Short mmCIF file of C-alpha atoms and ligand atoms in Angstrom, two decimals:
data_model
loop_
_atom_site.label_atom_id
_atom_site.label_comp_id
_atom_site.label_asym_id
_atom_site.label_seq_id
_atom_site.Cartn_x
_atom_site.Cartn_y
_atom_site.Cartn_z
CA MET O 1 114.34 214.52 72.56
CA LEU O 2 112.85 212.89 75.57
CA ASN O 3 110.04 211.42 73.45
CA LYS O 4 112.56 210.10 71.04
CA ILE O 5 114.42 208.32 73.78
CA LYS O 6 111.06 206.86 75.04
CA GLU O 7 110.39 205.56 71.58
CA HIS O 8 113.75 203.82 71.60
CA ILE O 9 112.97 202.27 74.95
CA ALA O 10 109.76 200.82 73.47
CA GLU O 11 111.77 199.57 70.43
CA VAL O 12 114.37 197.98 72.61
CA GLU O 13 111.79 196.25 74.70
CA ALA O 14 110.06 194.81 71.53
CA PHE O 15 113.27 193.61 69.93
CA THR O 16 113.88 189.93 69.34
CA ALA O 17 116.73 188.10 67.42
CA THR O 18 117.25 184.73 66.07
CA SER O 19 121.01 185.01 65.40
CA LYS O 20 124.11 186.20 67.15
CA ASP O 21 124.57 188.60 64.17
CA GLU O 22 121.27 190.38 64.85
CA ILE O 23 122.14 190.72 68.56
CA GLU O 24 125.58 192.19 67.70
CA GLN O 25 123.93 194.67 65.25
CA PHE O 26 121.55 195.75 67.96
CA ARG O 27 124.43 196.08 70.52
CA ILE O 28 126.40 198.34 68.15
CA LYS O 29 123.37 200.40 67.40
CA TYR O 30 122.78 201.24 71.13
CA LEU O 31 125.80 200.35 73.23
CA SER O 32 128.96 200.77 71.20
CA LYS O 33 131.14 203.86 71.31
CA LYS O 34 129.47 205.33 68.32
CA GLY O 35 126.04 204.08 69.43
CA LEU O 36 122.86 206.03 70.17
CA LEU O 37 123.38 205.99 73.87
CA ASN O 38 126.62 207.85 73.72
CA ASP O 39 124.97 210.46 71.49
CA PHE O 40 122.24 210.89 73.99
CA PHE O 41 124.74 211.20 76.86
CA ALA O 42 126.62 213.81 74.82
CA GLU O 43 123.42 215.74 74.51
CA PHE O 44 123.06 215.85 78.27
CA LYS O 45 125.04 219.14 78.66
CA ASN O 46 122.60 220.88 76.35
CA VAL O 47 119.45 219.80 78.20
CA PRO O 48 117.98 222.63 80.29
CA ASN O 49 118.64 222.22 84.00
CA GLU O 50 115.03 221.63 85.04
CA GLN O 51 114.80 218.66 82.57
CA LYS O 52 118.21 217.23 83.38
CA LYS O 53 116.85 214.87 86.09
CA GLU O 54 114.19 213.29 83.92
CA TYR O 55 116.49 213.23 80.90
CA GLY O 56 119.16 211.44 82.83
CA GLN O 57 116.81 208.95 84.26
CA THR O 58 115.31 208.16 80.83
CA ILE O 59 118.64 207.49 79.07
CA ASN O 60 119.76 205.39 81.98
CA LYS O 61 116.53 203.39 81.55
CA LEU O 62 117.28 202.97 77.89
CA LYS O 63 120.83 201.85 78.71
CA THR O 64 119.67 199.28 81.17
CA ALA O 65 116.92 198.03 78.78
CA ALA O 66 119.41 197.71 75.90
CA GLN O 67 122.05 195.88 78.09
CA GLU O 68 119.45 193.50 79.59
CA LYS O 69 118.03 192.80 76.09
CA VAL O 70 121.48 191.87 74.79
CA ASP O 71 122.18 189.67 77.83
CA THR O 72 118.90 187.75 77.77
CA LEU O 73 118.88 187.24 73.95
CA LYS O 74 122.41 185.89 74.02
CA ALA O 75 121.66 183.61 76.91
CA THR O 76 118.53 182.15 75.11
CA LEU O 77 120.40 181.65 71.90
CA GLU O 78 123.28 179.84 73.60
CA ALA O 79 120.88 177.54 75.48
CA GLU O 80 119.11 176.66 72.25
CA GLU O 81 122.39 175.89 70.60
CA GLU O 82 123.50 173.72 73.46
CA ILE O 83 120.25 171.68 73.14
CA LYS O 84 120.77 171.41 69.45
CA GLY O 85 124.24 170.14 69.97
CA VAL O 86 122.99 167.38 72.13
CA TYR O 87 119.74 166.42 70.59
CA GLY O 88 119.85 167.96 67.10
CA ASP O 89 117.06 170.12 65.80
CA LEU O 90 114.11 169.35 68.13
CA SER O 91 111.69 170.94 65.79
CA ARG O 92 112.48 168.68 62.77
CA PRO O 93 109.89 165.98 61.86
CA GLY O 94 110.35 162.49 63.29
CA GLU O 95 112.20 159.64 61.53
CA PRO O 96 109.80 158.00 59.14
CA ILE O 97 108.78 154.74 60.73
CA GLU O 98 108.79 151.94 58.12
CA LEU O 99 105.81 149.62 57.88
CA GLY O 100 106.89 146.11 58.74
CA SER O 101 105.68 142.96 56.90
CA ARG O 102 104.82 139.49 57.87
CA HIS O 103 106.68 136.59 56.35
CA PRO O 104 104.61 134.79 53.66
CA ILE O 105 104.89 131.56 55.63
CA SER O 106 103.27 133.35 58.71
CA ILE O 107 100.67 134.93 56.50
CA VAL O 108 99.51 131.51 55.09
CA LYS O 109 99.82 129.81 58.49
CA ASN O 110 97.72 132.41 60.14
CA LYS O 111 95.11 132.13 57.36
CA ILE O 112 94.92 128.42 57.73
CA THR O 113 94.61 128.48 61.58
CA GLU O 114 92.00 131.17 61.32
CA ILE O 115 89.91 129.21 58.93
CA PHE O 116 89.97 126.10 61.13
CA SER O 117 89.41 128.00 64.34
CA ARG O 118 86.09 129.19 62.91
CA ILE O 119 84.86 125.43 63.03
CA GLY O 120 86.26 124.84 66.52
CA PHE O 121 89.79 123.70 65.94
CA ASN O 122 92.45 124.90 68.43
CA VAL O 123 96.14 125.31 67.74
CA SER O 124 98.75 122.97 69.30
CA GLU O 125 102.49 122.88 68.98
CA GLY O 126 105.35 120.46 69.80
CA PRO O 127 109.11 120.26 69.76
CA GLU O 128 111.14 120.14 66.49
CA ILE O 129 113.61 117.77 68.01
CA GLU O 130 111.67 114.51 68.51
CA ASP O 131 112.08 110.95 69.67
CA ASP O 132 111.45 107.85 67.66
CA TRP O 133 108.10 107.16 69.44
CA HIS O 134 106.41 110.38 68.46
CA ASN O 135 107.82 110.73 64.88
CA PHE O 136 107.49 107.08 63.95
CA THR O 137 106.56 104.24 66.32
CA ALA O 138 103.34 105.70 67.77
CA LEU O 139 102.21 106.69 64.30
CA ASN O 140 102.15 102.93 63.30
CA LEU O 141 105.68 102.92 61.92
CA PRO O 142 107.52 100.45 64.09
CA GLU O 143 111.28 99.93 63.72
CA HIS O 144 112.27 98.52 60.28
CA HIS O 145 108.92 99.52 58.80
CA PRO O 146 109.65 100.22 55.08
CA ALA O 147 107.55 103.39 55.20
CA ARG O 148 110.11 105.05 57.37
CA ASP O 149 112.03 105.61 54.28
CA MET O 150 109.26 107.74 52.78
CA GLN O 151 110.71 110.60 54.84
CA ASP O 152 114.45 110.98 54.87
CA THR O 153 115.26 111.74 58.36
CA PHE O 154 118.03 113.78 59.98
CA PHE O 155 119.08 111.87 63.09
CA VAL O 156 121.04 113.25 65.98
CA GLN O 157 124.22 111.33 65.38
CA THR O 158 125.00 110.36 68.97
CA ASP O 159 121.50 108.96 69.58
CA PRO O 160 119.45 107.14 66.84
CA ASP O 161 116.38 107.64 69.08
CA ILE O 162 116.49 111.48 68.64
CA MET O 163 115.89 113.17 65.36
CA LEU O 164 114.54 116.35 63.72
CA ARG O 165 110.84 115.78 63.17
CA THR O 166 109.96 114.87 59.54
CA HIS O 167 106.29 115.87 59.92
CA THR O 168 103.95 117.61 62.33
CA SER O 169 102.07 114.35 62.92
CA THR O 170 104.20 114.20 66.06
CA VAL O 171 102.02 116.79 67.62
CA GLN O 172 98.97 114.68 66.90
CA VAL O 173 100.47 111.94 69.12
CA ARG O 174 101.51 114.31 71.81
CA TYR O 175 98.04 115.97 71.83
CA MET O 176 96.22 112.55 71.99
CA GLU O 177 98.45 111.44 74.79
CA ASN O 178 97.57 114.49 76.88
CA ASN O 179 93.98 115.23 75.99
CA LYS O 180 90.73 113.21 75.87
CA PRO O 181 88.31 113.35 72.96
CA PRO O 182 86.61 115.24 71.55
CA ILE O 183 89.78 116.59 69.98
CA ARG O 184 89.83 119.21 67.35
CA THR O 185 93.28 120.60 66.83
CA ILE O 186 95.65 121.84 64.19
CA SER O 187 99.37 121.81 64.53
CA PRO O 188 101.51 124.15 62.52
CA GLY O 189 105.30 123.95 62.57
CA ARG O 190 108.60 123.44 60.89
CA VAL O 191 109.73 119.96 59.82
CA TYR O 192 112.98 118.67 58.39
CA ARG O 193 113.88 116.09 55.73
CA ASN O 194 117.22 115.11 54.24
CA GLU O 195 116.32 116.13 50.77
CA ALA O 196 118.32 117.79 47.92
CA ILE O 197 117.57 121.50 47.91
CA SER O 198 115.99 122.78 44.67
CA ALA O 199 113.43 125.23 43.55
CA ARG O 200 110.68 122.85 44.48
CA SER O 201 111.95 121.26 47.82
CA HIS O 202 113.98 122.15 50.78
CA CYS O 203 115.57 120.31 53.69
CA PHE O 204 113.22 122.17 56.00
CA PHE O 205 109.76 123.35 55.42
CA HIS O 206 106.45 123.96 57.27
CA GLN O 207 103.37 121.82 57.73
CA VAL O 208 99.99 122.10 59.30
CA GLU O 209 98.51 118.94 60.64
CA GLY O 210 94.84 118.61 61.47
CA LEU O 211 93.27 116.13 63.79
CA TYR O 212 89.65 115.39 64.74
CA VAL O 213 88.75 112.67 67.20
CA ASP O 214 85.33 111.96 68.57
CA LYS O 215 82.54 109.39 68.67
CA GLY O 216 81.24 108.60 65.16
CA VAL O 217 83.65 110.69 63.09
CA SER O 218 83.37 109.52 59.50
CA PHE O 219 85.16 109.93 56.18
CA ALA O 220 82.18 112.13 55.05
CA ASP O 221 83.09 114.53 57.81
CA LEU O 222 86.67 114.63 56.59
CA LYS O 223 85.60 115.47 52.99
CA GLN O 224 83.15 118.11 54.15
CA THR O 225 85.80 119.74 56.36
CA LEU O 226 88.37 119.82 53.49
CA GLN O 227 85.85 121.17 51.10
CA TYR O 228 85.08 124.01 53.60
CA PHE O 229 88.70 124.61 53.96
CA THR O 230 89.51 124.84 50.22
CA THR O 231 86.67 127.14 49.61
CA GLU O 232 87.82 129.49 52.37
CA LEU O 233 91.48 129.43 51.47
CA PHE O 234 91.49 129.37 47.68
CA GLY O 235 87.86 130.24 46.81
CA LYS O 236 87.67 126.79 45.15
CA SER O 237 85.16 124.25 46.34
CA LYS O 238 85.74 121.39 43.78
CA ILE O 239 88.05 118.79 45.33
CA ARG O 240 88.76 115.17 44.69
CA LEU O 241 90.27 112.46 46.97
CA ARG O 242 92.62 109.97 45.36
CA PRO O 243 93.36 106.79 47.35
CA SER O 244 96.81 106.90 48.79
CA TYR O 245 98.87 105.39 51.58
CA PHE O 246 100.05 106.74 54.93
CA PRO O 247 100.92 104.34 57.76
CA PHE O 248 99.00 106.29 60.29
CA THR O 249 95.72 106.55 58.42
CA GLU O 250 93.35 103.98 56.90
CA PRO O 251 91.94 104.61 54.45
CA SER O 252 94.17 107.32 53.18
CA ALA O 253 93.89 109.83 50.42
CA GLU O 254 95.62 112.67 48.56
CA VAL O 255 93.53 115.79 48.21
CA ASP O 256 93.47 117.70 44.89
CA VAL O 257 91.70 120.98 44.45
CA TYR O 258 90.38 122.04 41.09
CA TRP O 259 92.20 125.18 40.25
CA GLY O 260 90.91 125.63 36.76
CA LEU O 261 92.52 126.22 33.40
CA GLU O 262 91.62 129.90 32.80
CA THR O 263 95.06 131.46 32.43
CA GLU O 264 98.44 130.35 31.16
CA THR O 265 99.69 130.34 34.79
CA ASP O 266 96.91 127.87 35.66
CA TYR O 267 98.17 125.56 32.82
CA LYS O 268 101.77 125.86 34.17
CA MET O 269 100.79 125.32 37.83
CA THR O 270 98.56 122.29 37.21
CA LYS O 271 100.68 120.90 34.37
CA GLY O 272 97.73 121.21 32.13
CA THR O 273 95.33 119.17 34.24
CA GLY O 274 93.53 121.91 36.17
CA TRP O 275 94.08 119.92 39.40
CA LEU O 276 96.52 120.71 42.19
CA GLU O 277 97.49 118.24 44.92
CA ILE O 278 97.42 120.08 48.20
CA MET O 279 97.52 117.64 51.12
CA GLY O 280 97.45 114.10 52.41
CA CYS O 281 94.62 112.84 54.78
CA GLY O 282 92.71 109.86 56.05
CA MET O 283 91.03 108.16 58.94
CA VAL O 284 93.32 107.80 61.95
CA ASP O 285 94.49 104.16 62.05
CA PRO O 286 93.04 102.35 65.14
CA ASN O 287 96.61 101.39 66.05
CA VAL O 288 97.52 105.07 66.35
CA LEU O 289 94.59 105.75 68.64
CA LYS O 290 95.50 102.78 70.81
CA ASN O 291 99.07 103.86 70.95
CA CYS O 292 98.04 107.27 72.30
CA GLY O 293 95.68 105.82 74.90
CA ILE O 294 92.33 106.26 73.02
CA ASP O 295 89.95 103.36 72.70
CA PRO O 296 89.40 102.79 68.86
CA GLU O 297 86.20 100.79 69.67
CA VAL O 298 84.63 103.99 71.06
CA TYR O 299 86.39 106.76 69.03
CA SER O 300 87.31 107.43 65.52
CA GLY O 301 89.02 110.33 63.86
CA PHE O 302 90.41 111.84 60.76
CA ALA O 303 93.80 113.60 60.15
CA PHE O 304 95.17 115.65 57.34
CA GLY O 305 98.55 117.31 56.68
CA MET O 306 99.71 119.95 54.23
CA GLY O 307 102.80 121.92 53.38
CA ILE O 308 102.58 125.62 54.25
CA ASP O 309 105.51 126.52 51.91
CA ARG O 310 103.88 124.98 48.81
CA ILE O 311 100.61 126.68 49.49
CA ALA O 312 102.45 130.06 50.02
CA LEU O 313 104.13 129.54 46.61
CA LEU O 314 100.75 128.86 45.04
CA LEU O 315 98.89 131.73 46.59
CA HIS O 316 101.54 134.30 46.00
CA GLN O 317 102.98 132.92 42.79
CA ILE O 318 106.45 132.56 44.22
CA PRO O 319 108.60 130.69 41.78
CA ASP O 320 111.22 129.19 44.04
CA ILE O 321 110.80 127.74 47.62
CA ARG O 322 114.36 128.90 48.57
CA MET O 323 113.14 132.49 48.50
CA LEU O 324 111.19 131.70 51.65
CA SER O 325 114.35 131.19 53.63
CA GLU O 326 116.85 133.64 52.13
CA ASN O 327 115.45 136.68 54.05
CA ASP O 328 116.10 138.95 51.04
CA MET O 329 114.41 142.24 52.08
CA ARG O 330 113.52 142.96 48.32
CA PHE O 331 111.37 139.78 48.44
CA LEU O 332 109.97 140.22 51.95
CA GLN O 333 109.02 143.82 51.46
CA GLN O 334 106.51 142.88 48.87
CA PHE O 335 104.22 141.42 51.54
CA LYS O 336 103.71 144.66 53.37
CA SER O 337 100.08 145.01 52.35
CA VAL O 338 99.16 141.39 53.18
CA LEU O 339 97.92 140.64 56.63
N1 LIG T 401 102.28 113.61 57.84
C1 LIG T 401 102.03 113.36 56.44
C2 LIG T 401 103.16 113.82 55.65
O1 LIG T 401 104.04 114.52 56.21
C3 LIG T 401 100.79 114.10 56.01
C4 LIG T 401 99.59 113.54 56.63
C5 LIG T 401 99.12 113.95 57.82
C6 LIG T 401 98.87 112.51 55.90
C7 LIG T 401 97.99 113.43 58.37
C8 LIG T 401 97.72 111.99 56.43
C9 LIG T 401 97.30 112.44 57.67
O2 LIG T 401 103.34 113.53 54.50
#
């Protein structure tokens, strides 16, 4: 009998439970009216006198062990439940963290700045709300100059001197006013024009302007730089420069890159010519250098400007420029894997 009780003590000490039910079963088994302990107590009178002492001590030990077990198991379980109530199940796996994506405009902007940084260009920025001097006058577009109409401008109604910049050439002016040659900088940013919104054009879009001013900068340097750029960005090295006009450059040119005519998409994109117009460029007009405090007798420079949005449409085959500003998650999520 004594050994049996000792076995029970070992069993009680080893017992664990994960639910209130299990603890209750355990309590009933040992401590209830019909429980084992009462049976053992009832046996007491039949135990020979000389064993009574040890027998009594052993069942008492079993009783205490069972009671303590019930108490501690209950306490632990309740504490766990309380934590669950406050924090939920602490052992569950963490919330899946969604991978973010960059906006296609940022992707293309970063690519362009990276390509130019490799040949020594830094990045400069300027304000989106500009004055007449930086958007027009300093860029060889004095008041009433007909070329001001090339870019439909949003003016701030109360002050005709203040406007939303129509191009990032404004940063070119600011940079030359504040820095001495040699200057090698590119200026990405948002620009605004009062144009009808369609699949191909928007009233705001993004440009990157490039500027290089130093002694002896030539048109050949410009062409070489642009060729390096198109090779790096598009993997296409064949370019052509068509004579064009910008008030702030002389001579000026439009840059076309030869895209090819391999696929049906190539035909569509290039309207069957194989050529894509990607930017404007030219040698900085001596008047502009003068306006910005640089001596055109000593220095010369080239500048170029391109639309980031258009390049993003080309590179990612996006059919409508408006998608770039709608913030539709279904669209943006497709750029997750692009850095
Ligand atoms: N600023 C011109 C535009 O917005 C682009 C350009 C920049 C052309 C620099 C030549 C040189 O159309």
